[in-house]
Coordinates of C-alpha atoms and ligand atoms in Angstrom, one line a residue:
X30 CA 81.8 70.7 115.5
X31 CA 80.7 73.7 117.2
X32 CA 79.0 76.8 115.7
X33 CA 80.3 80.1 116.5
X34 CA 78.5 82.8 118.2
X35 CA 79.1 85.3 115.1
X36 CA 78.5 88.7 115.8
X37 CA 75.5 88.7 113.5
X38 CA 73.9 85.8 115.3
X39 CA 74.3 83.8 112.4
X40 CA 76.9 80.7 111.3
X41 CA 79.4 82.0 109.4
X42 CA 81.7 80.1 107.0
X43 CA 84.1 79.6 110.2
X44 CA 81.9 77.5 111.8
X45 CA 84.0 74.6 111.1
X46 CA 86.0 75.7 114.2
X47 CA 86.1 74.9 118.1
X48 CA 85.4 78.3 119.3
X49 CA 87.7 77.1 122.2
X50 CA 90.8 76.5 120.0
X51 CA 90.2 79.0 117.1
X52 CA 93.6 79.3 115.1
X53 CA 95.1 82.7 115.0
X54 CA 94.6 82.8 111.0
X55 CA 90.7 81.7 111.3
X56 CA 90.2 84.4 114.0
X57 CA 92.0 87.2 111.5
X58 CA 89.8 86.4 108.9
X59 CA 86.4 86.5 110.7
X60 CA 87.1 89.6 112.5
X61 CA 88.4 91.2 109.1
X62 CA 84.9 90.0 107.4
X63 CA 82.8 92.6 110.5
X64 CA 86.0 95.3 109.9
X65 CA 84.4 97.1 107.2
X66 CA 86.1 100.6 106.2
X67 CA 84.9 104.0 107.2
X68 CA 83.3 105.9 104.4
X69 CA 83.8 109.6 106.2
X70 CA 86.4 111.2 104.4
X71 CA 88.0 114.8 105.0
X72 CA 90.7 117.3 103.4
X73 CA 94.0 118.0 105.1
X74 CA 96.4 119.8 104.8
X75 CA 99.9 118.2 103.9
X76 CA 101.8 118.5 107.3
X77 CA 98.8 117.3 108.7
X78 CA 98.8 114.3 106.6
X79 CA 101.1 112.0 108.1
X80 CA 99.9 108.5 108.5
X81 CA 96.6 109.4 107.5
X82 CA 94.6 106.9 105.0
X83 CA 94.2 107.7 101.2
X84 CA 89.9 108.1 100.7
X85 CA 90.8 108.4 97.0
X86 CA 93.3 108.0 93.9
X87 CA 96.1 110.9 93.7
X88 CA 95.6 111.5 89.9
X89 CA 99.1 113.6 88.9
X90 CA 97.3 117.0 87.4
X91 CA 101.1 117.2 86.2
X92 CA 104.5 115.5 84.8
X93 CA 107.2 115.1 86.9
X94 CA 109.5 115.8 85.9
X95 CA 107.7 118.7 84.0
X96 CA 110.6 119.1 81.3
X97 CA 113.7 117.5 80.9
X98 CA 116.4 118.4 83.2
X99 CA 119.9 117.5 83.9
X100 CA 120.8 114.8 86.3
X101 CA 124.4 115.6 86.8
X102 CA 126.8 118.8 87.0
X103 CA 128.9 118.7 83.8
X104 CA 127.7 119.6 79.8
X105 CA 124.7 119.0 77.6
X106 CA 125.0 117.9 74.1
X107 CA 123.5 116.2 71.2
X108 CA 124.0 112.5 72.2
X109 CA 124.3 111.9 68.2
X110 CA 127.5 113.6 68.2
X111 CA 129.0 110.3 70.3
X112 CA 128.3 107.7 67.2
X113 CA 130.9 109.9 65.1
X114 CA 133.4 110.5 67.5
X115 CA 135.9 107.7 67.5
X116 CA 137.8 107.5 70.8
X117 CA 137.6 111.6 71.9
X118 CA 135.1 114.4 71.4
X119 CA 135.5 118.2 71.7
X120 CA 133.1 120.4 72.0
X121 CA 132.8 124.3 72.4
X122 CA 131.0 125.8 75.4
X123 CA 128.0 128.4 74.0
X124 CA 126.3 128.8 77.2
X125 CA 125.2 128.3 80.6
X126 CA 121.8 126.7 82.6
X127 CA 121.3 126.7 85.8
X128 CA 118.0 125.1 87.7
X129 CA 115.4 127.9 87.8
X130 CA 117.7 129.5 84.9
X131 CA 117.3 128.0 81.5
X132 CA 119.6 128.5 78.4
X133 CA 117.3 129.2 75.9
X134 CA 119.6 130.0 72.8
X135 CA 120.1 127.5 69.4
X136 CA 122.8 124.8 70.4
X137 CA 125.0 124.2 66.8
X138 CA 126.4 121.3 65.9
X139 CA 129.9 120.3 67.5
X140 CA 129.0 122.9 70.8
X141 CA 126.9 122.3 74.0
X142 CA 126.1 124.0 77.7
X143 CA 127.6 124.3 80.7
X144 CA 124.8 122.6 82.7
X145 CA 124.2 122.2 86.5
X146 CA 121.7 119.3 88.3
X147 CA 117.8 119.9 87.7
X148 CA 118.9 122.9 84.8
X149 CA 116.2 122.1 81.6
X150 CA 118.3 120.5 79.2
X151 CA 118.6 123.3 76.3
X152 CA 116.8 122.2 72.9
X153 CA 118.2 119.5 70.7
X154 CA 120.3 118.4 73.8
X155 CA 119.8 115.1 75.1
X156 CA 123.1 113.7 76.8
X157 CA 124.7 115.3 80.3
X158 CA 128.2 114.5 80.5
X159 CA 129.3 114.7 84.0
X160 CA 131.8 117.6 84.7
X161 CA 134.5 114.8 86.2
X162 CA 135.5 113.2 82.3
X163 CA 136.1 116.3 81.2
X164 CA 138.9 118.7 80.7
X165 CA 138.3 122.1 79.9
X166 CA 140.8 124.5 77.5
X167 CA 139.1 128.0 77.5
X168 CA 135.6 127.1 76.3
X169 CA 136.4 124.1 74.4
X170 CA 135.9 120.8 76.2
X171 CA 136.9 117.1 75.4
X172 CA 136.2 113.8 76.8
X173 CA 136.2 110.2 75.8
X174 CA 133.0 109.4 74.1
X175 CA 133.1 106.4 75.6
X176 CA 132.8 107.8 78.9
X177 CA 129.0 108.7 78.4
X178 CA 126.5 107.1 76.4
X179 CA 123.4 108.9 74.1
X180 CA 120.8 109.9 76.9
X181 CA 122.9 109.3 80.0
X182 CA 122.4 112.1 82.5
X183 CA 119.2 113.6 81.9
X184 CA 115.9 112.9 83.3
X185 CA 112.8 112.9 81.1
X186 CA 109.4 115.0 81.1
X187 CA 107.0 112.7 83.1
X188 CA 109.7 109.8 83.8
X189 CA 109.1 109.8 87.9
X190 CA 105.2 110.0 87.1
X191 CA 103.0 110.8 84.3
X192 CA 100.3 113.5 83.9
X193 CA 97.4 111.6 84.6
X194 CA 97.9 108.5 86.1
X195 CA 97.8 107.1 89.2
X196 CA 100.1 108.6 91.5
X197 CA 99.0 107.3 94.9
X198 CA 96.7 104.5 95.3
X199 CA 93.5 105.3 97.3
X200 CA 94.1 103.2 100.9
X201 CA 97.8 104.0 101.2
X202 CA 99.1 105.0 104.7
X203 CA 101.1 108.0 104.2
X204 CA 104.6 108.2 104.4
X205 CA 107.0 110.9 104.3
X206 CA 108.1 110.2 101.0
X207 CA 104.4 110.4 100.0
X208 CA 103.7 113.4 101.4
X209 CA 107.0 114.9 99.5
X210 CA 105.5 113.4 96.5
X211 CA 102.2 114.9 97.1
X212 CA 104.2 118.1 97.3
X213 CA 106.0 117.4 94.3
X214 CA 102.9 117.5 92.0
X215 CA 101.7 121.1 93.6
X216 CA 99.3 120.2 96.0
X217 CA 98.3 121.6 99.1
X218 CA 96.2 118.8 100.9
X219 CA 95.5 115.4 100.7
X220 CA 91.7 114.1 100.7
X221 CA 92.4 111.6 103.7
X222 CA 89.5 109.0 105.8
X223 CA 88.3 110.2 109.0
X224 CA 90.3 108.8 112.3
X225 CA 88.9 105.6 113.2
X226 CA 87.7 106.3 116.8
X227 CA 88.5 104.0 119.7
X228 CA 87.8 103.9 123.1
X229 CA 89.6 101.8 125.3
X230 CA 89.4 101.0 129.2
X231 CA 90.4 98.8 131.7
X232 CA 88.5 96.5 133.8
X233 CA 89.7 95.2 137.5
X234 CA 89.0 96.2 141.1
X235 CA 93.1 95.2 142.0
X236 CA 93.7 98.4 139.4
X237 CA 95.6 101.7 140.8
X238 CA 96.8 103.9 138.0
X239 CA 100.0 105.6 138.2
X240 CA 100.3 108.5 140.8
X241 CA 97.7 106.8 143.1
X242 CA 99.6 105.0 145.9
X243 CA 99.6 101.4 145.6
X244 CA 97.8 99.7 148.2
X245 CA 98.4 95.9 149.3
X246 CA 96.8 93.3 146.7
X247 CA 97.0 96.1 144.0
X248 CA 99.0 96.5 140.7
X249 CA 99.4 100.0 138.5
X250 CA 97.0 100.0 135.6
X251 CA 99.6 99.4 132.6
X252 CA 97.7 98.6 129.9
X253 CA 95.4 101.2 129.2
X254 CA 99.1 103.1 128.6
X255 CA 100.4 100.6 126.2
X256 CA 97.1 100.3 124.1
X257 CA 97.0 103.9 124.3
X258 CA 100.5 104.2 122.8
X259 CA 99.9 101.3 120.3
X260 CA 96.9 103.5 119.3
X261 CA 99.1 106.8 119.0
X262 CA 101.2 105.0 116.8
X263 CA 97.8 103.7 114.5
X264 CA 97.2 107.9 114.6
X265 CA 93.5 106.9 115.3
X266 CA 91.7 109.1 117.5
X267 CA 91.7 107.5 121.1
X268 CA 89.2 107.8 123.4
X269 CA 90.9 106.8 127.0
X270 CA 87.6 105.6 129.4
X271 CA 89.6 105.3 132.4
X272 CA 89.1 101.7 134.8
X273 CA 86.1 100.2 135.6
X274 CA 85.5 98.6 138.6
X275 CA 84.7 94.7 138.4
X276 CA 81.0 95.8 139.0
X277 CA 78.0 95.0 136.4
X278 CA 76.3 98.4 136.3
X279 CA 79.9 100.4 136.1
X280 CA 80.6 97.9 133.2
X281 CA 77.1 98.0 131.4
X282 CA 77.1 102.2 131.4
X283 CA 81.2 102.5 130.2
X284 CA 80.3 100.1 127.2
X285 CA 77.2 102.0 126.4
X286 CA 79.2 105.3 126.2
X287 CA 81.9 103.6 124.4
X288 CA 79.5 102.2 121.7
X289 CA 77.8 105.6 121.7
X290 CA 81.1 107.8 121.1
X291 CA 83.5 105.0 119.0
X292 CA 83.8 103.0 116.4
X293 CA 85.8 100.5 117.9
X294 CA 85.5 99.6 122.0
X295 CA 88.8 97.7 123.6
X296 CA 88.7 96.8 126.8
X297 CA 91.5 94.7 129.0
X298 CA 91.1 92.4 131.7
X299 CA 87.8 90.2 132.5
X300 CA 87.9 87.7 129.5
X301 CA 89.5 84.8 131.5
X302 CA 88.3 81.4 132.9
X303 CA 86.3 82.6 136.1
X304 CA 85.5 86.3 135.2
X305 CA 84.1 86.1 131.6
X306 CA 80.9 84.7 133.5
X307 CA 80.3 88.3 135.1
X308 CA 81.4 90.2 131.6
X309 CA 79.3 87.4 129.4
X310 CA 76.3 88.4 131.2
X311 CA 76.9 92.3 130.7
X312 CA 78.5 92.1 126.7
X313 CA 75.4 89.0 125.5
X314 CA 72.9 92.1 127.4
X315 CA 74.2 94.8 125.3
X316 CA 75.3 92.7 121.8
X317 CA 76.4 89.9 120.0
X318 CA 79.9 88.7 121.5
X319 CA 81.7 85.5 121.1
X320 CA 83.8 84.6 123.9
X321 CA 87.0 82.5 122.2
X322 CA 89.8 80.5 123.6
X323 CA 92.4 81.6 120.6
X324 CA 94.9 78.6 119.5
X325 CA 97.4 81.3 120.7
X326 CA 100.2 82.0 123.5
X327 CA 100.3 84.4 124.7
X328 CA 96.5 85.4 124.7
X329 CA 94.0 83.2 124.7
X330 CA 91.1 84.6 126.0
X331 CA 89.4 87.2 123.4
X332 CA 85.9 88.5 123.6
X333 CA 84.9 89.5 120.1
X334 CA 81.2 91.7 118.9
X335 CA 79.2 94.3 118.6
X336 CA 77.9 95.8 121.0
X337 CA 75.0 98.8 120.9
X338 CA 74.4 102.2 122.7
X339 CA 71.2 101.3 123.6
X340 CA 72.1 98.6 125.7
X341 CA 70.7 96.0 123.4
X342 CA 71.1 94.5 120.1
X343 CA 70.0 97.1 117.4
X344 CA 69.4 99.8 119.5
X345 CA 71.2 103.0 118.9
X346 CA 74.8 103.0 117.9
X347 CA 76.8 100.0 117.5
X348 CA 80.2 99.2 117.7
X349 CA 83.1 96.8 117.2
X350 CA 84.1 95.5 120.3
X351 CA 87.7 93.7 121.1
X352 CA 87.6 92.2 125.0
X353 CA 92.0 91.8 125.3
X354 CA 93.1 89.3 127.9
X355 CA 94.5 90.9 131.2
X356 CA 97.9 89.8 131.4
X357 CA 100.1 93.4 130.0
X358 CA 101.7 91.2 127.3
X359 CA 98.7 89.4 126.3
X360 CA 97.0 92.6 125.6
X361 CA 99.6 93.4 123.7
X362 CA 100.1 90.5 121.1
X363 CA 96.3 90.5 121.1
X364 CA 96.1 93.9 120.1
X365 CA 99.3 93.1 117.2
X366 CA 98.0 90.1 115.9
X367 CA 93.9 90.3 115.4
X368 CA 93.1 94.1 116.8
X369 CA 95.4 96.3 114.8
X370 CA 94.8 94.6 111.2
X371 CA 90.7 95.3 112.4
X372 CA 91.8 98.5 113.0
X373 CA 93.4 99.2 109.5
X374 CA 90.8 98.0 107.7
X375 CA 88.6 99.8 109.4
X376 CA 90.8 103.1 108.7
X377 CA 90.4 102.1 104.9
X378 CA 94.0 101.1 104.5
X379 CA 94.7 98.6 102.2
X380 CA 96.5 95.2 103.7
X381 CA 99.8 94.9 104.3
X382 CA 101.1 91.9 105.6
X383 CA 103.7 92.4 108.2
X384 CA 107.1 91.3 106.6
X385 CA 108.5 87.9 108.3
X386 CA 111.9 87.2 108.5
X387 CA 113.6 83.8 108.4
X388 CA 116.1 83.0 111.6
X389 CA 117.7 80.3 112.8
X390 CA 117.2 79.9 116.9
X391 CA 119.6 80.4 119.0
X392 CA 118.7 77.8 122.2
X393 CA 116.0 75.0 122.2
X394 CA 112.3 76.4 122.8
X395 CA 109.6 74.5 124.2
X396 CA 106.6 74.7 121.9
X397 CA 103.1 72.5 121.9
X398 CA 101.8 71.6 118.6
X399 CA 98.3 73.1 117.4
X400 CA 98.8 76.8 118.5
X401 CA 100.9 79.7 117.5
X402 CA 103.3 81.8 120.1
X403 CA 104.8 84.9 119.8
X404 CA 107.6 84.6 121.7
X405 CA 109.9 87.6 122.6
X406 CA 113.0 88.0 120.8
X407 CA 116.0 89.5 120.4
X408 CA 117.5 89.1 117.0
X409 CA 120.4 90.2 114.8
X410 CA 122.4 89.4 111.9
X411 CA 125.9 87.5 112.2
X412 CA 128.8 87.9 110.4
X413 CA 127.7 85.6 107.6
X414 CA 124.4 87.9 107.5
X415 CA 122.7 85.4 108.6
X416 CA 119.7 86.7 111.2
X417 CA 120.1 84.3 114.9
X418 CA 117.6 85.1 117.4
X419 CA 117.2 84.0 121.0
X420 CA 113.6 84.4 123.6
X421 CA 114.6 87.4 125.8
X422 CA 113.8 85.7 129.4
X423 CA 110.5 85.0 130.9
X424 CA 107.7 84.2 128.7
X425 CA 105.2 84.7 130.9
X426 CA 102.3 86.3 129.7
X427 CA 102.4 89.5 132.3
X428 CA 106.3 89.7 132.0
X429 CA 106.2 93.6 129.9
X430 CA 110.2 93.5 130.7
X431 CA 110.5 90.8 128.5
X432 CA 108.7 92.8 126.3
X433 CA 110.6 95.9 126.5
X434 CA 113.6 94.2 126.0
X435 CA 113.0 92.0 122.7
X436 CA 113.4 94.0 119.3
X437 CA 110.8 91.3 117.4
X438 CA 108.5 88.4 117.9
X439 CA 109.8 84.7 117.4
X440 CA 106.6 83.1 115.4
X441 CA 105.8 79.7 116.0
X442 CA 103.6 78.1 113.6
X443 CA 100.5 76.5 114.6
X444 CA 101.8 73.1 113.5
X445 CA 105.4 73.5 115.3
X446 CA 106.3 71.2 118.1
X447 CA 109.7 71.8 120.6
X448 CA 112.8 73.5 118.6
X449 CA 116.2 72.2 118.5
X450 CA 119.0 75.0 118.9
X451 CA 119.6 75.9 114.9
X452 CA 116.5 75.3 113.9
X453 CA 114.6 78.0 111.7
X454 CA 112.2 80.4 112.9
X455 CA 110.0 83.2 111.7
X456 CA 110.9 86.4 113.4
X457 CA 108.8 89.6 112.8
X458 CA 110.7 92.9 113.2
X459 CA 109.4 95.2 115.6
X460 CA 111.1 98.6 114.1
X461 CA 111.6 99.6 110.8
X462 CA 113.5 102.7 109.3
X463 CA 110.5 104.6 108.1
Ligands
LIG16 P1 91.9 89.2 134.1 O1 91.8 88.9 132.6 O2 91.0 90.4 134.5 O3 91.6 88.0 134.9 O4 93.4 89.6 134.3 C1 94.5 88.7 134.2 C2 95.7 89.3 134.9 O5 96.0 90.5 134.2 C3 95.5 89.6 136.3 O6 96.7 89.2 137.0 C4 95.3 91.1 136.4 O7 95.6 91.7 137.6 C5 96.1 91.5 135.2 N1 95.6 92.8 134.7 C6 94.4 93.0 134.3 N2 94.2 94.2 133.8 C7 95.4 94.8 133.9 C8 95.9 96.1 133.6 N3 95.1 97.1 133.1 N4 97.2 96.4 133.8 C9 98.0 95.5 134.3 N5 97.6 94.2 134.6 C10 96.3 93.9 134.4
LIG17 MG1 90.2 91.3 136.1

């Protein structure tokens, strides 16, 4: 058994595991336990609000609906007329409401209003029905009463959300229907957490970035642009640090300005077999980081901490720090699988576990027992509705075209050994609708 390095420098309750073959579940939980939310929390306005973090309750200061409206074209009655009528009903038109336009006259007994969608159903009126059953002979109408029931057609005071409760639950992640509903109930901002900030870079003397030529024994810097677009799409504020050479003292004063200006610090490259001697040296100098060997494919090599401003434990600022494997597509399940929940923690969002969906495999897989891939996928639905998916290609860890081309992951439990074509699967859905 082998204690973990934990960030604090103490054992935690996960040091039942080989820090060489930490499971994918056991890592999530120990870096969610050092992801602890932001309290800064500012006002913004609602088109600003946008994927931005609930700091508190929405309380409704109103009803919505604030009076009882109509639900449908057609004519508003007293539902109790409909327990007397025996097969047909005719009623005589007194009036009209429109929305914005209410008919505020007495409606007698036997009559009712000509009423249009969101008009405030007139007093003593409690039944809408829809102008389709009806026929219409000067202002008297008549319908079958069995066409509507007492109540149909009308929407209640306060049915959608009650003055004083809970409209939106502090740590939601707004979505446009939130921001409509935050609309709905009059208001003009929402009281939202403060960006999470992160700084990412990457490491590696064989790095060009794009634009530069490409000299022999060189590759273009790609993942500082996808963890800067998986970042965009977290809408936390990110800090781009550029690459670092594969040089001690370039390495020790980027982290130190990272710790200084983010919460969070992500670098790529320099975690492997063979180089995590060199960046050991510089993240043990500056904080507490555990170098793991995750039960996971791709990604294996993660470097998790703190790490402080003032270049050593304690001193000045700290923060979280994520060392991603190299390899484009490592970096990217690594950032999926343990960064990004960190991250919305972090934010103050409450959890929410990615949905998986069960498959059935297409072809055979190769799979070793005692780790979980993420295997690229592309999946859809057959004829019987049924979802079938099938790896995209290359699995290789640097293969992003794989990457590009697969519409989910293909998640293989920890436990699972080789697949047989048929068998099920776990798939997780890269795109949603909103
Ligand atoms: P390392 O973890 O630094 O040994 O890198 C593992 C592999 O990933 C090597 O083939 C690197 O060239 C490659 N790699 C590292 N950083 C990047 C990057 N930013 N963009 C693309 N490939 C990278
Ligand atoms: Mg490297």
């Amino acid at each position: 058994m082998t204690t973990l390095n934990h960030p604090t420098g103490q054992a935690g309750c996960i040091s039942q595991y080989d820090p060489q073959a930490l499971p994918v579940s056991a890592a999530q939980a120990i870096v969610l336990q050092w992801a602890a939310p932001l309290a800064a929390s500012e006002r913004v306005p609602l088109r600003g609000a946008l994927a931005r973090v609930l700091a508190e309750d929405v309380i409704s200061p109103i009803d919505v609906p604030a009076y009882d409206n109509a639900a449908m074209d057609g004519y508003a009655f007293d539902g109790a007329a409909l327990a007397d009528a025996s097969g047909g009903l005719s009623l005589a038109v007194c009036g009209k409401a429109f929305a914005g336009h209410a008919y505020s006259g007495d409606v007698a007994a036997g009559a009712c209003v000509r009423i249009m969608t969101g008009a405030p159903m007139p007093a003593g009126c409690d039944t809408v029905v829809p102008q389709e059953h009806v026929s219409a002979q000067g202002d008297v109408i008549a319908f079958d009463a069995n066409a509507v029931k007492r109540g149909a057609n009308a929407r209640r005071k306060g049915e959608d959300l009650a003055r004083g409760g809970v409209a939106l639950a502090a740590g939601r992640v707004l979505r446009a229907s939130d921001i409509g509903l935050l609309a709905s109930l009059g208001l003009v901002e929402a009281h939202v957490k403060q960006r999470l900030r992160v700084a990412y870079f990457s490491t590696g003397d064989e790095l060009r970035s794009p634009g530069e030529p490409l000299e022999p024994g060189c590759i273009y810097d790609s993942n500082r642009y996808a963890l800067g677009a998986m970042l965009q799409r977290l809408n936390v504020e990110a800090i781009d640090l550029g690459v670092v050479r594969d040089d001690p003292a370039a390495l020790a004063a980027t982290l130190k300005l990272a710790a200084e200006t983010a919460d969070v610090v992500l670098t790529s490259g320099g975690v492997s077999v063979g180089e995590a001697d060199f960046t050991r040296t510089q993240l043990q100098t500056l904080g507490d980081v555990s170098f793991w060997g995750l039960a996971m494919r791709p990604g294996r090599p993660l470097a998790f901490g703190r790490i402080w401003s003032g270049g050593r434990p304690g001193a000045g600022r700290a923060a979280l720090l994520f060392g991603l494997p190299g390899n484009p597509v490592a970096t990217m399940v690594s950032f999926y699988q343990i960064v990004r929940p960190a991250l919305m923690a972090m934010a103050g969002a409450q959890a929410q576990p990615v949905p998986l969906v069960p498959a059935l495999s297409d072809q055979p897989i190769k799979k070793r027992a005692g780790r979980t891939e993420f295997q690229r996928g592309l999946a859809r639905r057959d004829a019987s509705g049924q979802w079938r998916v099938a790896p995209t290609g290359s699995q290789s860890s640097g293969a992003l075209s794989t990457m590009s081309e697969a519409n989910c992951f293909i998640v293989l439990a920890h436990e699972a050994g080789d697949l047989d074509a048929g068998d099920a699967v776990d798939i997780m859905l890269f795109d949603g609708v909103v």
